[in-house]
Amino acid sequence: MRKKALTIAALCIVAVGLTACGHEHVWKEATCLAPRTCSECGQTEGEAADHQWVDATCEKAKYCEVCGKEEGKPSDHEWIDATYTAPKTCSLCGLTEGEPLAEPYYLKNELTFDRLTDMELPFAIGFSDGEKLVKIEGMWIETGSASFTFGEITSQPSTKEGYIDIIIPWETNLSAEIYDASDGGGGYKVNYTFPSFAIGDCYTGLQIPERSSYNDDVVEYGKDFEWEGNTYSVSYKKEVNLEKISTEWELQSEKLWHKPWRSKVSTTYTVTIPKDYDGATLVISKNGSAEVSFESSVDKTIEDKEQYLLDGHDKDEYFFYRVSDLIK
Ligand SMILES: [Zn+2]
Ligand SMILES: [Zn+2]
Ligand SMILES: [Zn+2]
């Protein structure tokens, strides 16, 4: 009952307002839709105001926040280049395109490239029967080192269009000392194994498959590396020339004979790479060869298995050289 009485009172007040004359205008400020207008009588003054523009973004064109009018086109995206963890991304709207970059193997594994210099590495040598190491009563070998001396590295256009040949010559001088304290002075044979270079690709981390080469003077190796939609063919030709240096037995002391053992190996790698390709990588084991390998007498076939530069080894066990840097 009381509520109804209130409603009637409210209606009376409204009625009084409407019928009043000579009122004071109640101005509503001009907008882009209408000029300054009295909210009581609808009278207007002046002209409509300017639009209230909101700048264009990459998602929406410039627009008036009052009337919604649009002008022009959305702005361009502000692209941030793809990284190894994120694809190409717009810094404004977060839109992405494509995939994150593939991280090169050498970065992922933090491999660093060395400058090629002459070096000495361990090698392995021992008496053998041709198939395995043997002991000879009263005789022993003191292993020296394999000393690597690099010649001038040159490059020339390859016969293969768009490729260059990089020629890397080096000499390996091997030394050991053979002692004989036996009375026999019988025959003996030695087998030895010294480090050779492997070649791979630092982007994919794959290696050109190795195979025995000791039975031939010239062997060619090669592999296609796929990276970021491109194929890079890397191949190399290996020429090895072994030269045994003859030495004489010397009487060291009573009943102890000594014979220096010296061998010179001249090796030339001709590495064929696409011009402007910096992925080809020479790899050499810092530890040299610790064991005499007899695999060389067996004709190994190239395995299809993909082999990576490290494959269970630590990066500190190797020297890495970028082939393309060797000629700069
Ligand atoms: Zn008015
Ligand atoms: Zn407007
Ligand atoms: Zn955007």
PDB file of N, CA and C and ligand atoms in Angstrom, residues 31-33 49-53 64-69, ligand 2:
ATOM      1  N   THR A  31      29.164  15.400 -29.833  1.00  0.00           N
ATOM      2  CA  THR A  31      29.944  14.199 -30.200  1.00  0.00           C
ATOM      3  C   THR A  31      30.012  14.177 -31.716  1.00  0.00           C
ATOM      4  N   CYS A  32      30.678  13.151 -32.250  1.00  0.00           N
ATOM      5  CA  CYS A  32      30.761  13.048 -33.703  1.00  0.00           C
ATOM      6  C   CYS A  32      29.389  12.687 -34.304  1.00  0.00           C
ATOM      7  N   LEU A  33      28.479  12.273 -33.440  1.00  0.00           N
ATOM      8  CA  LEU A  33      27.156  11.882 -33.931  1.00  0.00           C
ATOM      9  C   LEU A  33      26.182  13.059 -33.927  1.00  0.00           C
ATOM     10  N   ALA A  49      31.034  17.221 -33.253  1.00  0.00           N
ATOM     11  CA  ALA A  49      32.465  17.220 -32.915  1.00  0.00           C
ATOM     12  C   ALA A  49      33.236  16.263 -33.816  1.00  0.00           C
ATOM     13  N   ASP A  50      34.578  16.316 -33.742  1.00  0.00           N
ATOM     14  CA  ASP A  50      35.425  15.381 -34.509  1.00  0.00           C
ATOM     15  C   ASP A  50      35.280  13.966 -33.941  1.00  0.00           C
ATOM     16  N   HIS A  51      35.603  13.016 -34.811  1.00  0.00           N
ATOM     17  CA  HIS A  51      35.622  11.614 -34.341  1.00  0.00           C
ATOM     18  C   HIS A  51      36.731  11.436 -33.314  1.00  0.00           C
ATOM     19  N   GLN A  52      36.565  10.521 -32.427  1.00  0.00           N
ATOM     20  CA  GLN A  52      37.608  10.196 -31.442  1.00  0.00           C
ATOM     21  C   GLN A  52      38.370   8.967 -31.969  1.00  0.00           C
ATOM     22  N   TRP A  53      39.416   9.277 -32.754  1.00  0.00           N
ATOM     23  CA  TRP A  53      40.124   8.184 -33.439  1.00  0.00           C
ATOM     24  C   TRP A  53      41.005   7.360 -32.495  1.00  0.00           C
ATOM     25  N   CYS A  64      36.729   5.141 -34.858  1.00  0.00           N
ATOM     26  CA  CYS A  64      36.234   6.120 -33.884  1.00  0.00           C
ATOM     27  C   CYS A  64      35.613   5.349 -32.741  1.00  0.00           C
ATOM     28  N   GLU A  65      36.063   5.687 -31.548  1.00  0.00           N
ATOM     29  CA  GLU A  65      35.577   4.905 -30.412  1.00  0.00           C
ATOM     30  C   GLU A  65      34.143   5.298 -30.026  1.00  0.00           C
ATOM     31  N   VAL A  66      33.655   6.413 -30.638  1.00  0.00           N
ATOM     32  CA  VAL A  66      32.287   6.856 -30.328  1.00  0.00           C
ATOM     33  C   VAL A  66      31.283   6.223 -31.290  1.00  0.00           C
ATOM     34  N   CYS A  67      31.564   6.420 -32.591  1.00  0.00           N
ATOM     35  CA  CYS A  67      30.574   5.949 -33.572  1.00  0.00           C
ATOM     36  C   CYS A  67      30.976   4.643 -34.254  1.00  0.00           C
ATOM     37  N   GLY A  68      32.210   4.266 -34.059  1.00  0.00           N
ATOM     38  CA  GLY A  68      32.641   2.991 -34.630  1.00  0.00           C
ATOM     39  C   GLY A  68      33.098   3.082 -36.073  1.00  0.00           C
ATOM     40  N   LYS A  69      33.098   4.299 -36.642  1.00  0.00           N
ATOM     41  CA  LYS A  69      33.521   4.444 -38.044  1.00  0.00           C
ATOM     42  C   LYS A  69      34.981   3.992 -38.198  1.00  0.00           C
TER      43      LYS A  69
HETATM   44 ZN    ZN B   2      32.788   9.087 -34.545  1.00  0.00          ZN
END
